[in-house]
mmCIF file of C-alpha atoms in Angstrom:
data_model
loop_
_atom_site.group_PDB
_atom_site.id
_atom_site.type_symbol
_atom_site.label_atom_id
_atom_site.label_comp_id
_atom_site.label_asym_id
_atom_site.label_seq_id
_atom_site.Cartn_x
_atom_site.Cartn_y
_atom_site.Cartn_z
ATOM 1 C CA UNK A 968 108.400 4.029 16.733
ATOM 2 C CA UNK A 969 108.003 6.896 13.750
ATOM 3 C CA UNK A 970 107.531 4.288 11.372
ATOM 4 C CA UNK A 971 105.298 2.161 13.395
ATOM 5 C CA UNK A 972 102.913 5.217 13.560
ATOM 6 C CA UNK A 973 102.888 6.204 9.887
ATOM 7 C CA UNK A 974 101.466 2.526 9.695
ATOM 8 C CA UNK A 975 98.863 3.084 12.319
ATOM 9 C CA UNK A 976 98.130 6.780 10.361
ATOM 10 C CA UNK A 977 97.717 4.758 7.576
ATOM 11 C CA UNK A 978 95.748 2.069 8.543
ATOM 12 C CA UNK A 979 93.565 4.718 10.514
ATOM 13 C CA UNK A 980 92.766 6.960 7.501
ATOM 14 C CA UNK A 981 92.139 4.332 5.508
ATOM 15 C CA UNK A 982 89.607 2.475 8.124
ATOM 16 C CA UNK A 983 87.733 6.033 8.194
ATOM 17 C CA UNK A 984 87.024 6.348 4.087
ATOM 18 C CA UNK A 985 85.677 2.062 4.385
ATOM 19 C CA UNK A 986 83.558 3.290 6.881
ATOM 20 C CA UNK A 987 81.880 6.287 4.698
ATOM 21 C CA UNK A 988 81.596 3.872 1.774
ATOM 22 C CA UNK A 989 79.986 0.897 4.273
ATOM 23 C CA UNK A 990 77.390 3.676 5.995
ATOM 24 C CA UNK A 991 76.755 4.779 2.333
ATOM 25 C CA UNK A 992 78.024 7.943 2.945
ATOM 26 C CA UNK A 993 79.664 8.079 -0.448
ATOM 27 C CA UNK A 994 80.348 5.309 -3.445
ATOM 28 C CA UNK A 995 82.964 3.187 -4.082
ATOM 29 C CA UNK A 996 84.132 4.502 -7.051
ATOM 30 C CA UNK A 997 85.070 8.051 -5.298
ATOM 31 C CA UNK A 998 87.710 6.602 -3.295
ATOM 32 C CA UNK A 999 89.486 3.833 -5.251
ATOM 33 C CA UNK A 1000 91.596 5.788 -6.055
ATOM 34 C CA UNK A 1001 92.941 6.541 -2.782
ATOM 35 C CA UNK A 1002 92.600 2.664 -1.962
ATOM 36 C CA UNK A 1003 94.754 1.822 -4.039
ATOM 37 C CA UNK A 1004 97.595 4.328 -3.215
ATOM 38 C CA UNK A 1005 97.191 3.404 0.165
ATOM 39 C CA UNK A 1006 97.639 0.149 -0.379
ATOM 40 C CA UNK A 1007 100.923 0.878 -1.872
ATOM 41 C CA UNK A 1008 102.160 3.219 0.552
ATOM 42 C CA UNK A 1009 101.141 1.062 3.679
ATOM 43 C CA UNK A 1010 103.174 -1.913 1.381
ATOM 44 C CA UNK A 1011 106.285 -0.123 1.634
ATOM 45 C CA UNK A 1012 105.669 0.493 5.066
ATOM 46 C CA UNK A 1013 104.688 -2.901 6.284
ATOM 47 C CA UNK A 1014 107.286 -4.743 4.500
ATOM 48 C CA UNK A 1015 110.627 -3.425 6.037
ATOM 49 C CA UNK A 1016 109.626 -4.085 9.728
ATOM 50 C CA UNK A 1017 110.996 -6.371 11.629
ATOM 51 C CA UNK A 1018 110.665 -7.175 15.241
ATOM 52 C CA UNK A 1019 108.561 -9.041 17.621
ATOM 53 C CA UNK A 1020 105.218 -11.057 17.584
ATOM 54 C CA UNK A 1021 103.403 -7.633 17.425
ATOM 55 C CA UNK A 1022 105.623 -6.464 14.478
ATOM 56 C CA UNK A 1023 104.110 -10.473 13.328
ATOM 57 C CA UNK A 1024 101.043 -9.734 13.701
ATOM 58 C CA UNK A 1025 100.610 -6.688 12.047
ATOM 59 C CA UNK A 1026 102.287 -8.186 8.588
ATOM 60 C CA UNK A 1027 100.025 -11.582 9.228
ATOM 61 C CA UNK A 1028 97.158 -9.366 9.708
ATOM 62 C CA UNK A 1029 98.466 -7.266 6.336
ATOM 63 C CA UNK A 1030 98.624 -10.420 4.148
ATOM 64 C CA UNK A 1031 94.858 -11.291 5.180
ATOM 65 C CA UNK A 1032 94.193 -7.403 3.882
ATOM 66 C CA UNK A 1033 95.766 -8.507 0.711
ATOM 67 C CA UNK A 1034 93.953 -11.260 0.010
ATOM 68 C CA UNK A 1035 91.008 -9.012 -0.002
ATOM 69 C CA UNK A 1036 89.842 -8.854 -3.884
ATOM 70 C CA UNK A 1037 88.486 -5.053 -3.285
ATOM 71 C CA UNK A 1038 91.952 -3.847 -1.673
ATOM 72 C CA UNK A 1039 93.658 -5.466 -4.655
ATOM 73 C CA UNK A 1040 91.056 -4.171 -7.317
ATOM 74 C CA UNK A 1041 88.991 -1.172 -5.682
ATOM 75 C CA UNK A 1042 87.802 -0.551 -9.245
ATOM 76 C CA UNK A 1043 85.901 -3.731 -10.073
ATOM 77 C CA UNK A 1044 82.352 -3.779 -9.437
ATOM 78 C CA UNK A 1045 80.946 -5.622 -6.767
ATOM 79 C CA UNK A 1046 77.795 -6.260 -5.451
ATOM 80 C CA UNK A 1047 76.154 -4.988 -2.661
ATOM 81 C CA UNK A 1048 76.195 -7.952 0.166
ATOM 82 C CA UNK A 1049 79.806 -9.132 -0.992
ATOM 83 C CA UNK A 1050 80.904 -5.192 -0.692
ATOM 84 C CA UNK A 1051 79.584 -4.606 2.168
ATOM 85 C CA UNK A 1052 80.941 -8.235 3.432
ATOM 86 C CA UNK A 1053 84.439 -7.403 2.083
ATOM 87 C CA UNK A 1054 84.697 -3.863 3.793
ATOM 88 C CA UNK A 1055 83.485 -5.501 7.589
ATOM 89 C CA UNK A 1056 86.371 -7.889 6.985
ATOM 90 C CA UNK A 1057 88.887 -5.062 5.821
ATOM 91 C CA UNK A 1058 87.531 -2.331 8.675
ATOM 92 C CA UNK A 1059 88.499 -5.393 11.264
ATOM 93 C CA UNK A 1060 91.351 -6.285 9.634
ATOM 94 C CA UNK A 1061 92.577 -2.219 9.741
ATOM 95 C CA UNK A 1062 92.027 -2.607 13.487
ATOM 96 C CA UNK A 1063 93.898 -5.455 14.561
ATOM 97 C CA UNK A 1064 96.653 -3.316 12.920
ATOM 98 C CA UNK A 1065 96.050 -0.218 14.972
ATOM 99 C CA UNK A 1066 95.920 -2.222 17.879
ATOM 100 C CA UNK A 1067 99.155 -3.744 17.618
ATOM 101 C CA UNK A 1068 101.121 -0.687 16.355
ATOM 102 C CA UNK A 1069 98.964 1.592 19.456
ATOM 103 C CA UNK A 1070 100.413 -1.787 21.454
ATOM 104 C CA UNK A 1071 104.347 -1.083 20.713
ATOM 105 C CA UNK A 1072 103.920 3.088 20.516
ATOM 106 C CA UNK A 1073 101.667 4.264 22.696
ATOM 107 C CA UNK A 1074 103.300 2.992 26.067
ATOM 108 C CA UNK A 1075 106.752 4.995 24.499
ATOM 109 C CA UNK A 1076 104.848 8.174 24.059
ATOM 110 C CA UNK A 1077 103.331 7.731 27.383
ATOM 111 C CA UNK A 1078 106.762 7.819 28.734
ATOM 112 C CA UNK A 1079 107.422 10.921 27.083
ATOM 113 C CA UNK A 1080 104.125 12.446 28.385
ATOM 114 C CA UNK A 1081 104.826 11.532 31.690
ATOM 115 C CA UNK A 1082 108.577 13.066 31.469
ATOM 116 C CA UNK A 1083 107.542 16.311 30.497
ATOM 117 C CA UNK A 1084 104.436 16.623 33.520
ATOM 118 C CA UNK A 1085 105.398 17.882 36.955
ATOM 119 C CA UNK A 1086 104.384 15.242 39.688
ATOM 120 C CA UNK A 1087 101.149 15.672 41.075
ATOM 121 C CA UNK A 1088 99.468 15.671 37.632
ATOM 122 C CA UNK A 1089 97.709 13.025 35.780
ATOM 123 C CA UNK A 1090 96.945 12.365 31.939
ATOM 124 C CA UNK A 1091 93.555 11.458 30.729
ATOM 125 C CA UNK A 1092 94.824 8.296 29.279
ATOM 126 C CA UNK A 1093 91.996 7.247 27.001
ATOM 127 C CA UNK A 1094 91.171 11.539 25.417
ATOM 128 C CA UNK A 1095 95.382 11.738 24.340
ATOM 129 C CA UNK A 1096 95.543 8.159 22.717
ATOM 130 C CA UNK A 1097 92.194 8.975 21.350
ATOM 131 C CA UNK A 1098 93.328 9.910 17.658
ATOM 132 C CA UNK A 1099 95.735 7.159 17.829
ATOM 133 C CA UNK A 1100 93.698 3.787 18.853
ATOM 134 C CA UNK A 1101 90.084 4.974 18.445
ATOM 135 C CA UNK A 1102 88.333 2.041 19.665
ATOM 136 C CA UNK A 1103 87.646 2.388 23.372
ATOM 137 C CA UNK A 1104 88.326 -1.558 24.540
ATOM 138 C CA UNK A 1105 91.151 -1.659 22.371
ATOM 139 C CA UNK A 1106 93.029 1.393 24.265
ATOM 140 C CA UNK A 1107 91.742 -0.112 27.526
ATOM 141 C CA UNK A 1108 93.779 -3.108 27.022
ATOM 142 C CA UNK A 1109 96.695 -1.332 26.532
ATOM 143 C CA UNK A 1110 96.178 0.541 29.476
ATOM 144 C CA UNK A 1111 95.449 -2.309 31.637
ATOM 145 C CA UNK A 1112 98.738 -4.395 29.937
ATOM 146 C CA UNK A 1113 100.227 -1.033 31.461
ATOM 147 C CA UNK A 1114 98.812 -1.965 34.784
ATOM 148 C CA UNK A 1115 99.671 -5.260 35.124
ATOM 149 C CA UNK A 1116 103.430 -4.098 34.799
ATOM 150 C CA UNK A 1117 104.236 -1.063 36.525
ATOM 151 C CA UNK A 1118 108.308 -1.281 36.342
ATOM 152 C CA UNK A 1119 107.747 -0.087 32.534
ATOM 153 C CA UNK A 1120 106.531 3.271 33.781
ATOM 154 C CA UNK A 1121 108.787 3.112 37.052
ATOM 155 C CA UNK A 1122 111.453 5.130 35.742
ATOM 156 C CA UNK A 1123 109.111 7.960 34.363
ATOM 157 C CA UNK A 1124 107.549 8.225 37.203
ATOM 158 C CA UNK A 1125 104.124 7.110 36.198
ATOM 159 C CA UNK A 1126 101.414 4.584 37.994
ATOM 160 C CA UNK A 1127 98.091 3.680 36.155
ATOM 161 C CA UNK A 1128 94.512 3.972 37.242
ATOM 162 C CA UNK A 1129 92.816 1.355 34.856
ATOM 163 C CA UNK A 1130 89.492 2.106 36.288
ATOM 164 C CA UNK A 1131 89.392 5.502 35.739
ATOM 165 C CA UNK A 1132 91.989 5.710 32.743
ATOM 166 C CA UNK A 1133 94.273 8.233 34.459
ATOM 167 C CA UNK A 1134 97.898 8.019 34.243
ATOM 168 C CA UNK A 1135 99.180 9.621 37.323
ATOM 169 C CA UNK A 1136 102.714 11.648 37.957
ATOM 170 C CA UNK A 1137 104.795 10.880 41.125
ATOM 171 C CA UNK A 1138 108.841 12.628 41.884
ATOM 172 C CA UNK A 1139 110.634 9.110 41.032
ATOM 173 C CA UNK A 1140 113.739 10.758 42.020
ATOM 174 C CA UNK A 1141 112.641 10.768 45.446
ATOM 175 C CA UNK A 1142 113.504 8.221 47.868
ATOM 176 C CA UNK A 1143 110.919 6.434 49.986
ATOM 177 C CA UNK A 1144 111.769 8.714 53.014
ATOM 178 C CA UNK A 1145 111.173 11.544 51.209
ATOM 179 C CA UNK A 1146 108.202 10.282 49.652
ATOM 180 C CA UNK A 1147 106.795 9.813 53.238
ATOM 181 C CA UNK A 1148 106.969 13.791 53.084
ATOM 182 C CA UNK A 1149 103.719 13.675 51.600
ATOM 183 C CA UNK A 1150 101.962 11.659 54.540
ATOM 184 C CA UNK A 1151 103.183 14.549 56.822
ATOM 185 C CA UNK A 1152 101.004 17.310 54.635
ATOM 186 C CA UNK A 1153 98.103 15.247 54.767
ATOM 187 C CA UNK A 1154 98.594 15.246 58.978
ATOM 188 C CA UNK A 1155 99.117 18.869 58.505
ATOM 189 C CA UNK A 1156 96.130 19.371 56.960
ATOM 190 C CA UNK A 1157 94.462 17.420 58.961
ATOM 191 C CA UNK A 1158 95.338 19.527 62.384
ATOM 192 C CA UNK A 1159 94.861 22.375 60.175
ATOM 193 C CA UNK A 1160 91.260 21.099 60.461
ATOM 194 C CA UNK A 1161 91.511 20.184 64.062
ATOM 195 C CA UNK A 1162 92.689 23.999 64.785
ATOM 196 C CA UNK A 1163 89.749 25.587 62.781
ATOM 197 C CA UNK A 1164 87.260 23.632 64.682
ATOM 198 C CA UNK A 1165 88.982 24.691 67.906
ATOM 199 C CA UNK A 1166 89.031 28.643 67.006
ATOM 200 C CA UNK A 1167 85.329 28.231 65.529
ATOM 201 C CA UNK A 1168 84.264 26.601 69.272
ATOM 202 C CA UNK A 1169 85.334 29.884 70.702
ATOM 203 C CA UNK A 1170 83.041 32.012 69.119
ATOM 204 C CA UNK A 1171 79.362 31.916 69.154
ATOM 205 C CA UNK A 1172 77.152 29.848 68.291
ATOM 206 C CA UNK A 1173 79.540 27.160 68.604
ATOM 207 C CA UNK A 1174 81.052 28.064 72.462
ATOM 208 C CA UNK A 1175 77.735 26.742 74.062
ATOM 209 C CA UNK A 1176 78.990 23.313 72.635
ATOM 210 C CA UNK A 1177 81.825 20.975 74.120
ATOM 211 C CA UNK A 1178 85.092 21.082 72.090
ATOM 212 C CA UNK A 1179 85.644 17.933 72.610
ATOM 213 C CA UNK A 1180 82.435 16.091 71.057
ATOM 214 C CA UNK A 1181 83.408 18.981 67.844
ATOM 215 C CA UNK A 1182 86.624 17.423 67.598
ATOM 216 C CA UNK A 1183 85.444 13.768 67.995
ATOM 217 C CA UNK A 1184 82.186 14.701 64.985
ATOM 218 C CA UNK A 1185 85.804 16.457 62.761
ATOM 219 C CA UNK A 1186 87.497 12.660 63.142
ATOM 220 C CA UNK A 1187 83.879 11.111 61.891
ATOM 221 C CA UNK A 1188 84.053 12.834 59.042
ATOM 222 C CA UNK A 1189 87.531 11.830 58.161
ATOM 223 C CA UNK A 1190 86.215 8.321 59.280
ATOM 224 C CA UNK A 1191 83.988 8.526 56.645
ATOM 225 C CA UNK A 1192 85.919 9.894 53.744
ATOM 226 C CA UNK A 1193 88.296 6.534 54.056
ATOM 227 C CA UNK A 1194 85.746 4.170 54.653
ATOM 228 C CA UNK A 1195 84.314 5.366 51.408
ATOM 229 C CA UNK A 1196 87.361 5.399 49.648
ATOM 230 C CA UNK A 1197 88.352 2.010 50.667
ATOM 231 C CA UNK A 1198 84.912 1.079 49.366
ATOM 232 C CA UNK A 1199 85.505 2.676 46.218
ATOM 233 C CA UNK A 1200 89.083 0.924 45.979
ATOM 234 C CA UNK A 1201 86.960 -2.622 46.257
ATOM 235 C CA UNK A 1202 84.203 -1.757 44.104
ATOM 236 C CA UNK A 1203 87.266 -0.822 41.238
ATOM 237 C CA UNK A 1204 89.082 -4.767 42.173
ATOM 238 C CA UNK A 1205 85.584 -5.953 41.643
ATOM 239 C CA UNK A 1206 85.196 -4.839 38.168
ATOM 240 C CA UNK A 1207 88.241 -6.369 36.839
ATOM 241 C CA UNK A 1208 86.171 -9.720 37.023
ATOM 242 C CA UNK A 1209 88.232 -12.766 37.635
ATOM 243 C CA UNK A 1210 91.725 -11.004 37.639
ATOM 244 C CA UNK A 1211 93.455 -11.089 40.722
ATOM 245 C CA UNK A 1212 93.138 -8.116 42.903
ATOM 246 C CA UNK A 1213 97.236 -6.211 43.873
ATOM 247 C CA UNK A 1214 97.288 -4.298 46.327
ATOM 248 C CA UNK A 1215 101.786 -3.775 46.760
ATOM 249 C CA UNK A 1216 101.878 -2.494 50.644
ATOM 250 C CA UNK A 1217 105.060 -0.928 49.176
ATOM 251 C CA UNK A 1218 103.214 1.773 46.948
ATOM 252 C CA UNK A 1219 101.019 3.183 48.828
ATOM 253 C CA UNK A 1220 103.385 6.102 49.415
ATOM 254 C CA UNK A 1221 104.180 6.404 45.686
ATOM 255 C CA UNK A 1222 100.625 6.735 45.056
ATOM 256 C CA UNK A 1223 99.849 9.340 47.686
ATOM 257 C CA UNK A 1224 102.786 11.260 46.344
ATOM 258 C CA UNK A 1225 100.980 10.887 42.799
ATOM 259 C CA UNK A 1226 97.710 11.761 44.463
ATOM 260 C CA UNK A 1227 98.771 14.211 46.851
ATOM 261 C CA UNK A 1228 96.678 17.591 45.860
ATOM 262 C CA UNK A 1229 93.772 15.618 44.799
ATOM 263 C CA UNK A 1230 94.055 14.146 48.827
ATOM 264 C CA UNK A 1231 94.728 17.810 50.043
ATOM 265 C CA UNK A 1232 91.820 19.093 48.372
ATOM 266 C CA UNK A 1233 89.452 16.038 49.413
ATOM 267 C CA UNK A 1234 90.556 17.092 53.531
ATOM 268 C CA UNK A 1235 89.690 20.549 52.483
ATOM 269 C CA UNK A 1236 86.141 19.863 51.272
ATOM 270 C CA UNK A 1237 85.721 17.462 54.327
ATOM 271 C CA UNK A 1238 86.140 20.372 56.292
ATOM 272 C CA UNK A 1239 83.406 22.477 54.554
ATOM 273 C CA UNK A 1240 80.823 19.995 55.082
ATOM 274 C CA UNK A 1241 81.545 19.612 58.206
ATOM 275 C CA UNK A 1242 81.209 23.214 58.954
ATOM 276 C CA UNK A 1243 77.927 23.342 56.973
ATOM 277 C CA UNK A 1244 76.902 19.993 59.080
ATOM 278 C CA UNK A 1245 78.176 21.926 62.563
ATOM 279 C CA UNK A 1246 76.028 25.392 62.090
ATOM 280 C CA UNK A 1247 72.976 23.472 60.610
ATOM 281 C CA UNK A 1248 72.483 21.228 64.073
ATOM 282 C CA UNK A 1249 71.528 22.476 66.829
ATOM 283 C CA UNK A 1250 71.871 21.372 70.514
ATOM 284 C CA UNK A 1251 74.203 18.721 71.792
ATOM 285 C CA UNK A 1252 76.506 17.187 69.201
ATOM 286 C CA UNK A 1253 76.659 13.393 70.730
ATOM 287 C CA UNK A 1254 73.212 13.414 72.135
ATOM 288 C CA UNK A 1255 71.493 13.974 68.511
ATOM 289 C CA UNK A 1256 73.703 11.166 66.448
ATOM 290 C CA UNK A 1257 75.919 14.147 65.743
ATOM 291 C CA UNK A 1258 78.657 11.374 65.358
ATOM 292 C CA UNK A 1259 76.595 9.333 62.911
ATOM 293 C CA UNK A 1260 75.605 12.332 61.036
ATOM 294 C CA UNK A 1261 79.051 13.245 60.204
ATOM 295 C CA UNK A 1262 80.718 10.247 59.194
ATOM 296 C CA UNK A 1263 77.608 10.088 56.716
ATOM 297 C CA UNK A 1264 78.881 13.309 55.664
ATOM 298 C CA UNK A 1265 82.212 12.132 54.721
ATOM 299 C CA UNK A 1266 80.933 9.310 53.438
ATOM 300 C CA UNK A 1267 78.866 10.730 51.220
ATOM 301 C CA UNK A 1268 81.096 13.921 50.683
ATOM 302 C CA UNK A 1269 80.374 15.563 47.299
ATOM 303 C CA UNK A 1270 77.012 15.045 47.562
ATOM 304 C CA UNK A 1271 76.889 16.842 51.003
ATOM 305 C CA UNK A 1272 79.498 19.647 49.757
ATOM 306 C CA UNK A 1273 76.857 20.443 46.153
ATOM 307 C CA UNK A 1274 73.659 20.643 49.231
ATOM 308 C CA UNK A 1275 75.506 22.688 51.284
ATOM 309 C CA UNK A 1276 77.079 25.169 48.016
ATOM 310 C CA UNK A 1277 73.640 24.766 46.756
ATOM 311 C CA UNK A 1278 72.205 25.983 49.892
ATOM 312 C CA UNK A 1279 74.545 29.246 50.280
ATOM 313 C CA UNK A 1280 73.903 29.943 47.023
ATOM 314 C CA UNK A 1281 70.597 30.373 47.316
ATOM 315 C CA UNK A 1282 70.512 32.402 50.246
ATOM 316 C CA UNK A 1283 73.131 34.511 48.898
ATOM 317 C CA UNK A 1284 70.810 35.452 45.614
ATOM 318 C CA UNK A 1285 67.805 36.292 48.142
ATOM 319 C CA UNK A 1286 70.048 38.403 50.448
ATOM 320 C CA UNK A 1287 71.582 40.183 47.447
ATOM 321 C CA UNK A 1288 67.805 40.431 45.896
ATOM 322 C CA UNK A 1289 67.255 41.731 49.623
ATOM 323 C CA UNK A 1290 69.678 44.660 48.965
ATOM 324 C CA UNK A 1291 68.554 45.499 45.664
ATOM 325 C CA UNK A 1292 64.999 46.157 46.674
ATOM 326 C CA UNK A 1293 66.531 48.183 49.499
ATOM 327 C CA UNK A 1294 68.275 50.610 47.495
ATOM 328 C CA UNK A 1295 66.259 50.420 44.752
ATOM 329 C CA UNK A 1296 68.542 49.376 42.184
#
């Protein structure tokens, strides 16, 4: 794997000065020099591997590099349209061989990553393997040849996101019993919510209204925050085009465990829009669409959440204005 990346270093580096001599950013002649160590060096790099059809490709794709007259002679001169024709087929060339080294090393580091996280957090896929496969589409295949086979990161305990390139961290040394734990602090929190609403109804101005339709308008919103995750979960299947949507029954409490804060904390901003949805109507919950009104707020939760923060925030700035101009200060 060490040696694999020196290649990709290599070919990396050495992609970055064609590009400053394609965009004119400097001349040929500054830099053929270091062509043609590189060439050299990536040589006795190339040469000695020996593998599978990636370890193929990249020496296939180094032999087309070869036959490239300004890799062999960086000195000669060359006119503009054939350089410029040479270096697009050398820049392409240098990232078919990033893409197949990235393809071998980068699911072994990811391993590694994942190894020395703590479950519960996730790793911003595409802004770590940045420096190592630069192109966007090409790290995106990687991660979604990750997808397709999650037993490679079963034993690390990782499960991919390909939508929103995050690698996420689950206990794999827990059992699925134990696992379920996790489903059992999302109920928590849930009553946790159902026993707020309950000590908030017995204090004005909430004791004029019926617990019952508060409790009901608390379920709406939770109503809400799955329907719109479920939605979410589609719209994500739909852009994978014609690939088969999976959706394993069997993982859905590996991924809660993975996701379990980031659920926590979506329960806990349910509950402050609700709130901000519970003092801002007036009169009787279920006779003005109170219902409606809060599964629209879990629905359309951050949104809701930024009005409501928005809201405080300004009337905390005129109140502490207020006090200023009271005491002169």
């Amino acid at each position: 794997m060490d040696h694999l990346r020196l290649v990709s270093a290599e070919a990396c580096d050495l992609r970055s000065v064609l590009r400053a001599i394609r965009s004119g950013d400097a001349p040929m002649s500054a830099y053929a020099d270091y062509i043609d160590r590189t060439r050299g060096q990536m040589e006795d790099l190339i040469a000695p591997l020996v593998g599978d059809d990636a370890i193929r490709h990249i020496q296939n794709t180094w032999e087309q590099m070869q036959a490239n007259r300004l890799l062999r002679d960086p000195h000669a001169e060359y006119d503009a349209q054939e350089q410029l024709q040479l270096l697009g087929l050398l820049d392409a060339q240098c990232r078919q061989i990033v893409y197949w080294t990235g393809l071998r090393t980068v699911p072994e580091r990811l391993k590694d990553w994942l190894e020395l996280s703590e479950p519960g957090y996730a790793i911003p896929f595409h802004a770590v393997f940045e420096d190592e496969v630069p192109d966007a589409d090409d790290r995106q295949k990687i991660l979604d040849q990750l997808a397709w086979s999650p037993s490679f990161l079963k034993a690390a305990g990782g499960i991919v996101d390909p939508v929103s390139g995050l690698v996420y961290r689950y206990d794999s040394r827990k059992s699925g019993l134990r696992q379920g734990f996790s489903l059992v602090y999302v109920l928590g929190m849930i009553a946790l919510g159902v026993a707020v609403v309950w000590g908030l109804q017995q204090l004005p101005p909430l004791d004029a209204r019926p617990l019952a339709d508060l409790e009901i308008g608390w379920m709406a919103v939770l109503a809400g925050v799955v329907v719109h995750g479920v939605i979410a979960m589609a719209k994500g299947l739909r852009s994978q085009g014609a690939l088969p949507p999976g959706l394993p029954i069997n993982r859905f409490l590996i991924l809660l465990n993975a996701r379990l804060g980031f659920v926590l904390f979506r329960v806990v901003v349910a509950l402050i829009g609700y709130l901000g949805l519970v003092y801002a109507v007036s009169g009787s919950p279920l006779a003005t669409g109170f219902v409606f009104n809060a599964f629209l707020v879990g629905y359309s939760l951050d949104s809701m959440v930024e009005l409501f923060g928005t809201t405080l925030d300004q009337r905390s700035a005129a109140q502490l204005a207020n006090l200023r101009k009271q005491f002169g200060t």
